[in-house]
mmCIF file of C-alpha atoms in Angstrom:
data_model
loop_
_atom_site.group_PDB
_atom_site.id
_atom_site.type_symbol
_atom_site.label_atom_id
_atom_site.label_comp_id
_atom_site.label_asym_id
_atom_site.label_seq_id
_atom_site.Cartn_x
_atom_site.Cartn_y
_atom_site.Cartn_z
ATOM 1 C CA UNK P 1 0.000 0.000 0.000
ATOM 2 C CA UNK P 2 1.128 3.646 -0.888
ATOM 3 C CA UNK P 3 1.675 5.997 1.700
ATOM 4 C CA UNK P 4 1.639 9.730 0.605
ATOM 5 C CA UNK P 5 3.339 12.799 1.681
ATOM 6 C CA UNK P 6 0.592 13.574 3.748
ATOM 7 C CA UNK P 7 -0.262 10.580 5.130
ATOM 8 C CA UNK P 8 -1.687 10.705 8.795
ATOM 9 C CA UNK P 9 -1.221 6.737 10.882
ATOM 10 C CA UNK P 10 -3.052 6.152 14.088
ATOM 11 C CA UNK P 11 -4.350 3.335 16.195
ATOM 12 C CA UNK P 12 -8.249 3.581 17.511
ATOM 13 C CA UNK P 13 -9.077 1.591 20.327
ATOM 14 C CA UNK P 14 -12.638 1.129 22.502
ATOM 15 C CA UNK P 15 -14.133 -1.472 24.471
ATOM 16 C CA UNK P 16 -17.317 -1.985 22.474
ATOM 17 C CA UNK P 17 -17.871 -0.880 18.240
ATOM 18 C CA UNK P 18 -20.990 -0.764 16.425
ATOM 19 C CA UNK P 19 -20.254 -0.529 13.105
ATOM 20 C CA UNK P 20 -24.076 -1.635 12.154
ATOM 21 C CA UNK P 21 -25.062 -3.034 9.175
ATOM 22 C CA UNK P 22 -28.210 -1.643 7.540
ATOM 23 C CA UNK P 23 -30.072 -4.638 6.779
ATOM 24 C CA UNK P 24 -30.427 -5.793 10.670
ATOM 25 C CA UNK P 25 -32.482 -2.447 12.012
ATOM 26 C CA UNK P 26 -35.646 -3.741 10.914
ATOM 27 C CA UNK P 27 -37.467 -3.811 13.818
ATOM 28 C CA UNK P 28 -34.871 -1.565 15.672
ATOM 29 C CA UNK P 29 -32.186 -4.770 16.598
ATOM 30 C CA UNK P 30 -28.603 -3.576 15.228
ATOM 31 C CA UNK P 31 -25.887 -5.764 14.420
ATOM 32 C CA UNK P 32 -22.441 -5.098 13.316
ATOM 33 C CA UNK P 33 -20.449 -5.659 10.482
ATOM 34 C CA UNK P 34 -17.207 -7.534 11.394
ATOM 35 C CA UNK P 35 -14.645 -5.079 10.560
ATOM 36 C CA UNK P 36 -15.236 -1.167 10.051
ATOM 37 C CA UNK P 37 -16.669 0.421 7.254
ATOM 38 C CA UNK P 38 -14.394 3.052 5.064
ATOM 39 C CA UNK P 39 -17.344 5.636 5.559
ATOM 40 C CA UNK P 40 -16.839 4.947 10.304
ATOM 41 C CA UNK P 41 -12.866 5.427 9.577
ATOM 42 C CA UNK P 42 -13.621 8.290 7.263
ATOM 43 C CA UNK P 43 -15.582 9.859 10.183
ATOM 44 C CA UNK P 44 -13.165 8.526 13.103
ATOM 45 C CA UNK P 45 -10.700 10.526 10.974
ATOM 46 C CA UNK P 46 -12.700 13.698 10.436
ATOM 47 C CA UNK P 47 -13.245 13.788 13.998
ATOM 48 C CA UNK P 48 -9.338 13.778 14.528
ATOM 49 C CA UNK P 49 -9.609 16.921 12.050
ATOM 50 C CA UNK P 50 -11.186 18.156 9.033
ATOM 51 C CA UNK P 51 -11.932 20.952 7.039
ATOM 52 C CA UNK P 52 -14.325 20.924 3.843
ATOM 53 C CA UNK P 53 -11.065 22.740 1.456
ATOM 54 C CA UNK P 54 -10.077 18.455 1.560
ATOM 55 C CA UNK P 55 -11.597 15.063 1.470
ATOM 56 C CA UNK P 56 -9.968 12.265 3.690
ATOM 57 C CA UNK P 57 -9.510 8.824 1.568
ATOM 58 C CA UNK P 58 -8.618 6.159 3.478
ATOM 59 C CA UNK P 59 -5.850 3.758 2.036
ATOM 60 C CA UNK P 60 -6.185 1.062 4.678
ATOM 61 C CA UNK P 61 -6.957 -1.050 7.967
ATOM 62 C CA UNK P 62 -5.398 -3.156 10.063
ATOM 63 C CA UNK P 63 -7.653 -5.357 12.565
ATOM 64 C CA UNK P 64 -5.061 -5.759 15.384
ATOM 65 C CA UNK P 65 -7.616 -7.501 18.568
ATOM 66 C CA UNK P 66 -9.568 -10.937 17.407
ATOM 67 C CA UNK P 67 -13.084 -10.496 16.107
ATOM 68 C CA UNK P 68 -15.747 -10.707 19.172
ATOM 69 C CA UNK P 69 -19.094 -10.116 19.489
ATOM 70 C CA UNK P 70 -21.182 -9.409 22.313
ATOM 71 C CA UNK P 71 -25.331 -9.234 22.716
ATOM 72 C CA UNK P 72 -26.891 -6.095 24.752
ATOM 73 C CA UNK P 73 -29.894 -6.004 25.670
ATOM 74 C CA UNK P 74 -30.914 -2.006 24.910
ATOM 75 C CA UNK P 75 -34.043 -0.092 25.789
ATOM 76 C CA UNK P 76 -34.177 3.194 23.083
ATOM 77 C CA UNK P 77 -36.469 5.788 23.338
ATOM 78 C CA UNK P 78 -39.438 5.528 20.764
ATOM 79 C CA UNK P 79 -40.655 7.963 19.073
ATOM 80 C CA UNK P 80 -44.363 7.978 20.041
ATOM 81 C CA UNK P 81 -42.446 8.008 23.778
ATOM 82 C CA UNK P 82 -41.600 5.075 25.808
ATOM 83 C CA UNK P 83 -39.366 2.856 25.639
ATOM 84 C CA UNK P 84 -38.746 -0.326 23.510
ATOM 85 C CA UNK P 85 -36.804 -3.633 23.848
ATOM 86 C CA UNK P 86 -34.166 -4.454 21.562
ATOM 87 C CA UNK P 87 -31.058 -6.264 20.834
ATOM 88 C CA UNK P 88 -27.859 -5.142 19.834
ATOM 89 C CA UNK P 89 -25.145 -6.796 18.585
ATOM 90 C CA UNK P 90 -21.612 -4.965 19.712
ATOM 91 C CA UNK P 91 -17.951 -5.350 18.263
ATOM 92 C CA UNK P 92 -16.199 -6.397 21.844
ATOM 93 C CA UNK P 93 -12.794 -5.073 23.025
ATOM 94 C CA UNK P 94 -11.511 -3.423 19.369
ATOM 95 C CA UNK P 95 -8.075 -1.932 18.648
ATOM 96 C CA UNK P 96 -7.788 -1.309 14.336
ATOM 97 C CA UNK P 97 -4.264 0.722 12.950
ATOM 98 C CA UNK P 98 -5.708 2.930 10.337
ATOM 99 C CA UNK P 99 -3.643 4.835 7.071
ATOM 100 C CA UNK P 100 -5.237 7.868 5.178
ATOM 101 C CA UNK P 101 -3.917 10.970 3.701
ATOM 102 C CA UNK P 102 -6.076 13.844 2.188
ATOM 103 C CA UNK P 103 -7.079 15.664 -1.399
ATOM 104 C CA UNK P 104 -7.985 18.622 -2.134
ATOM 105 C CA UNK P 105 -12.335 19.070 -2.747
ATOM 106 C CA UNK P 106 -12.073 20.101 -6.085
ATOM 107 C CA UNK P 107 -15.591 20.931 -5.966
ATOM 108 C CA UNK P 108 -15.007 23.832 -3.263
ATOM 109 C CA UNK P 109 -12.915 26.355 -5.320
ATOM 110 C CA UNK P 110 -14.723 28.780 -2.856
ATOM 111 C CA UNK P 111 -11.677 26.974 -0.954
ATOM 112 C CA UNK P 112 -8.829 27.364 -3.003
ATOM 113 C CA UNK P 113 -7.036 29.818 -0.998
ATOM 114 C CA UNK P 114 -6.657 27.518 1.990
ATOM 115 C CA UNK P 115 -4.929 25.077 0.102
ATOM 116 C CA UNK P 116 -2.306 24.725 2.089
ATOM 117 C CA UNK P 117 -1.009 21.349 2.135
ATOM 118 C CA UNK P 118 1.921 21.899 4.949
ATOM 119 C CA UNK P 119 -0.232 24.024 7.300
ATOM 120 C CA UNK P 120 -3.293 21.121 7.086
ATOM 121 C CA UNK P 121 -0.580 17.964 7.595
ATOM 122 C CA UNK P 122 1.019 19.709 10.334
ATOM 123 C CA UNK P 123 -2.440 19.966 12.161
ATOM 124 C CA UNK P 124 -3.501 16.416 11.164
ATOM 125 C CA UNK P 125 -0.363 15.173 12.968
ATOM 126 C CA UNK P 126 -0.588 17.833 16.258
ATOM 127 C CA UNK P 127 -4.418 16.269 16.357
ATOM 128 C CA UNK P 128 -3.438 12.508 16.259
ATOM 129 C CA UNK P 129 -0.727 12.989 18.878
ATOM 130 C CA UNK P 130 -3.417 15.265 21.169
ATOM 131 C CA UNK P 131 -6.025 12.447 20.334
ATOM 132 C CA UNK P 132 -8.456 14.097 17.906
ATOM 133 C CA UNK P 133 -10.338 17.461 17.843
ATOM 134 C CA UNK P 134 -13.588 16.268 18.506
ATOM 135 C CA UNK P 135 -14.666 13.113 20.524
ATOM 136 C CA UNK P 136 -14.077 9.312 18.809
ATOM 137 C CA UNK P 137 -17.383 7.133 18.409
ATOM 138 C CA UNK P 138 -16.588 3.548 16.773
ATOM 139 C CA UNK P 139 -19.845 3.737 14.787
ATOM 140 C CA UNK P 140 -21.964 4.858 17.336
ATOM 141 C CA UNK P 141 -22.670 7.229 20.358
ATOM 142 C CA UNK P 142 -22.820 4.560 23.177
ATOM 143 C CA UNK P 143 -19.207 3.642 21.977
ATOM 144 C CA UNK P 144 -16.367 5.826 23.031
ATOM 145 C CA UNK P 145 -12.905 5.673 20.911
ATOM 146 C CA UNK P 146 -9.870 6.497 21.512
ATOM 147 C CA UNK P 147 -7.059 7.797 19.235
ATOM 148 C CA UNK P 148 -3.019 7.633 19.543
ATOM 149 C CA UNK P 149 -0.285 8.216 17.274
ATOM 150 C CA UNK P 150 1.350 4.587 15.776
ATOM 151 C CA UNK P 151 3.645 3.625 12.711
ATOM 152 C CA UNK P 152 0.819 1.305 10.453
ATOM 153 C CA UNK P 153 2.404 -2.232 10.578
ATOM 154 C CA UNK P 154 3.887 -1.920 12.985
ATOM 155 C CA UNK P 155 3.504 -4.844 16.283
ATOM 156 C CA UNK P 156 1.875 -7.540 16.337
ATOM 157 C CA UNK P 157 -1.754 -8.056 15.575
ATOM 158 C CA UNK P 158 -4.153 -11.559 15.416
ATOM 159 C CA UNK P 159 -4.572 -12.307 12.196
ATOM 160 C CA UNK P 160 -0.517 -11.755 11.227
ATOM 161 C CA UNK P 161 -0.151 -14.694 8.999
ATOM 162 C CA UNK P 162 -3.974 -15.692 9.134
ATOM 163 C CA UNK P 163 -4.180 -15.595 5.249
ATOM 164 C CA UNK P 164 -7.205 -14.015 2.677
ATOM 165 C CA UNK P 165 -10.614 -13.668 4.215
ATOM 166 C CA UNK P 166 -13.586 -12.482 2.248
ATOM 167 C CA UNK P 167 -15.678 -9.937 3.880
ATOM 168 C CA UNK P 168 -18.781 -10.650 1.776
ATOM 169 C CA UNK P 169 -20.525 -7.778 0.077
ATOM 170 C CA UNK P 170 -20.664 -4.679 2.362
ATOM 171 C CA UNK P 171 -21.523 -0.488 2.277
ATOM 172 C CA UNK P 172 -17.921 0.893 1.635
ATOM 173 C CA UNK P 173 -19.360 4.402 2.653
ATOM 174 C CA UNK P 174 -21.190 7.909 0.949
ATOM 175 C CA UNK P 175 -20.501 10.269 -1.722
ATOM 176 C CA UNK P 176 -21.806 13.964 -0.422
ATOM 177 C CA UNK P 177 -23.226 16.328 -3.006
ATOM 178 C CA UNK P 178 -20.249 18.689 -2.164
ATOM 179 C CA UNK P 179 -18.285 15.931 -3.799
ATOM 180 C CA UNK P 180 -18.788 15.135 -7.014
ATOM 181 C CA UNK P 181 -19.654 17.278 -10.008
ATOM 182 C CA UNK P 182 -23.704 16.268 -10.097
ATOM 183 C CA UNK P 183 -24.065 17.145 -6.435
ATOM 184 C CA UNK P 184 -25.835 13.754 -5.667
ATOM 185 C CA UNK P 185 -25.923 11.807 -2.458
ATOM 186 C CA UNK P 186 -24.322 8.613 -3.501
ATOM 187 C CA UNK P 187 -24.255 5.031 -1.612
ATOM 188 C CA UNK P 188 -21.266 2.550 -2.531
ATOM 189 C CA UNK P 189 -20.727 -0.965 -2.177
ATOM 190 C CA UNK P 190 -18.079 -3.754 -2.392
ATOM 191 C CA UNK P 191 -17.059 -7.023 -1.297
ATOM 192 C CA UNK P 192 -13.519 -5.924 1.153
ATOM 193 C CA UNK P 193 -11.233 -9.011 1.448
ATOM 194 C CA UNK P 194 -9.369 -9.100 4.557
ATOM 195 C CA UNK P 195 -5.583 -10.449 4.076
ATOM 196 C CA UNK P 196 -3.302 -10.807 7.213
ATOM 197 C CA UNK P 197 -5.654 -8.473 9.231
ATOM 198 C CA UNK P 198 -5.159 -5.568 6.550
ATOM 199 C CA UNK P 199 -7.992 -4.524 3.933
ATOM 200 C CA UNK P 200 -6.552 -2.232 1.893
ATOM 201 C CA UNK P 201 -9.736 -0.002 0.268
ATOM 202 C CA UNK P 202 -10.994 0.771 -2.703
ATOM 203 C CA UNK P 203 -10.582 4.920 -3.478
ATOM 204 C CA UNK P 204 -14.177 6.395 -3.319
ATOM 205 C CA UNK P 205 -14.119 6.974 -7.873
ATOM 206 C CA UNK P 206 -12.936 3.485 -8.019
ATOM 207 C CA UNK P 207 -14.895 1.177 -10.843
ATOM 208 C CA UNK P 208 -14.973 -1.554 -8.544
ATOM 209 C CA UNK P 209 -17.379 -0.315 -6.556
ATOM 210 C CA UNK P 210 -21.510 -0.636 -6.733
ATOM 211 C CA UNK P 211 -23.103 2.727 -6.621
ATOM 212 C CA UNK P 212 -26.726 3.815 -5.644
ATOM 213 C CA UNK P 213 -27.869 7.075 -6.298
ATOM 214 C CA UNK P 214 -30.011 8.190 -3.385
ATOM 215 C CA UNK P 215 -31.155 12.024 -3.995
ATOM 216 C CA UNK P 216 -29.637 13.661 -7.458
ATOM 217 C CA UNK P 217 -28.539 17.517 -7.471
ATOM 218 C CA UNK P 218 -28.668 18.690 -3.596
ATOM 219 C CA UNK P 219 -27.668 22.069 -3.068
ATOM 220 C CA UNK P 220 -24.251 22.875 -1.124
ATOM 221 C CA UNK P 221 -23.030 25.223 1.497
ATOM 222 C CA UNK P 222 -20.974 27.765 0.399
ATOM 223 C CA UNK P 223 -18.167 28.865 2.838
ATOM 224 C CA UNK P 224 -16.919 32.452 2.559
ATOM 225 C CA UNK P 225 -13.023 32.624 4.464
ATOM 226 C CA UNK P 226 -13.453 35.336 7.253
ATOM 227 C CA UNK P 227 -16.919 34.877 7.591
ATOM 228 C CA UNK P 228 -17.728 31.426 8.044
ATOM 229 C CA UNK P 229 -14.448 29.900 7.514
ATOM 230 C CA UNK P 230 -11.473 31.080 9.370
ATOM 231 C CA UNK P 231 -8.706 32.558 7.034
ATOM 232 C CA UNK P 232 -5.562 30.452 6.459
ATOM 233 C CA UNK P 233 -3.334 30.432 9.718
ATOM 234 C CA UNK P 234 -5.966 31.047 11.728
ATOM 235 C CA UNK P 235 -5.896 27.579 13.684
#
């Protein structure tokens, strides 16, 4: 796998992950896909830091902790009021090494002037070593992450030497309208094969993934720097 000159590496750890796969909330029980999703890490790393001048892609995973799963019995609040009975499904005791790096949104040319590559690495790195900006949820609320600096590869994970394991076909993550040309919210698809503990993902424009167009030409915040964006060097 390619790293980039403005790669960011971290390790994400929590006691219990949710990373819940669409087709199990009928009837409000959640259960969750074995490994992340590109669209959690995606958000794990936005949380770390983001700004809408770039788009984070993320190269790749490593699943460090064995696969577990755990049964909860959860009462959410309904809608009508109340309370209901359901069951979730957690992720148990997680720890995943994560590689991305960023690209410029070259829909946002409102943005060009904060293109500053060095000035937006530099932050990426000061947030993974302070343990992101914002607070780390491994696909949910209930489940609190936490984020620390690591060299991807590096140590010794579970599945070192386990071999290829096929993931079967899974939501790789969303498309916003502020990026891509039509403006349309966009679902993708894939089938992720796990090798060694690493998957190794599939760039959001990639061919090989399934696409589902969900709502066609949204309209798109505009940022203005100094009024609702702070100018460059203002961190």
């Amino acid at each position: 796998m390619q790293r980039h000159r403005n790669s960011i590496e971290y390790e994400v750890s929590g006691r219990y992950a949710l990373f819940s796969e669409v087709a199990t909330r009928i009837g409000g029980e959640k259960f969750s896909y074995q490994v992340p999703t590109y669209q959690a890490l995606k958000g794990i790393t936005e949380s770390i830091y983001w700004k809408p001048t770039f788009v984070w892609v993320i190269d790749a995973v490593r699943v460090m902790n064995r696969i577990q799963t755990e049964g909860k019995g959860i009462r959410p609040i309904k809608i009508s009021g109340g309370n209901d009975l359901s069951y979730y499904t957690y992720l148990k005791d997680v720890r995943y090494q994560v590689l991305a790096h960023f690209e410029w949104n070259d829909q946002r040319e409102d943005l060009a002037a904060d293109r500053d590559e060095n000035k937006h690495h530099n932050i990426a790195l000061r947030s993974v070593q302070k343990g992101g900006r914002r607070d780390i949820f491994l696909g949910t609320r209930e489940c609190q992450g936490y984020v620390e600096p690591c060299e991807f590869g590096s140590g010794e994970g579970f599945y070192d030497g386990y071999g290829e394991w096929n993931m079967g076909y899974t939501f790789h993550g969303f498309t916003y309208p502020d990026e891509n040309k039509d403006h349309d919210f966009v679902a993708r698809f894939w089938s992720p094969v796990m090798t060694d503990g690493i998957i190794e993902f599939e760039r959001p424009d990639s061919r090989q993934l399934d696409r589902r167009i969900i709502r066609q030409n949204r309209n798109v915040k505009e940022f203005v720097l100094g009024s609702n964006l702070q100018p460059v060097g203002e961190e």
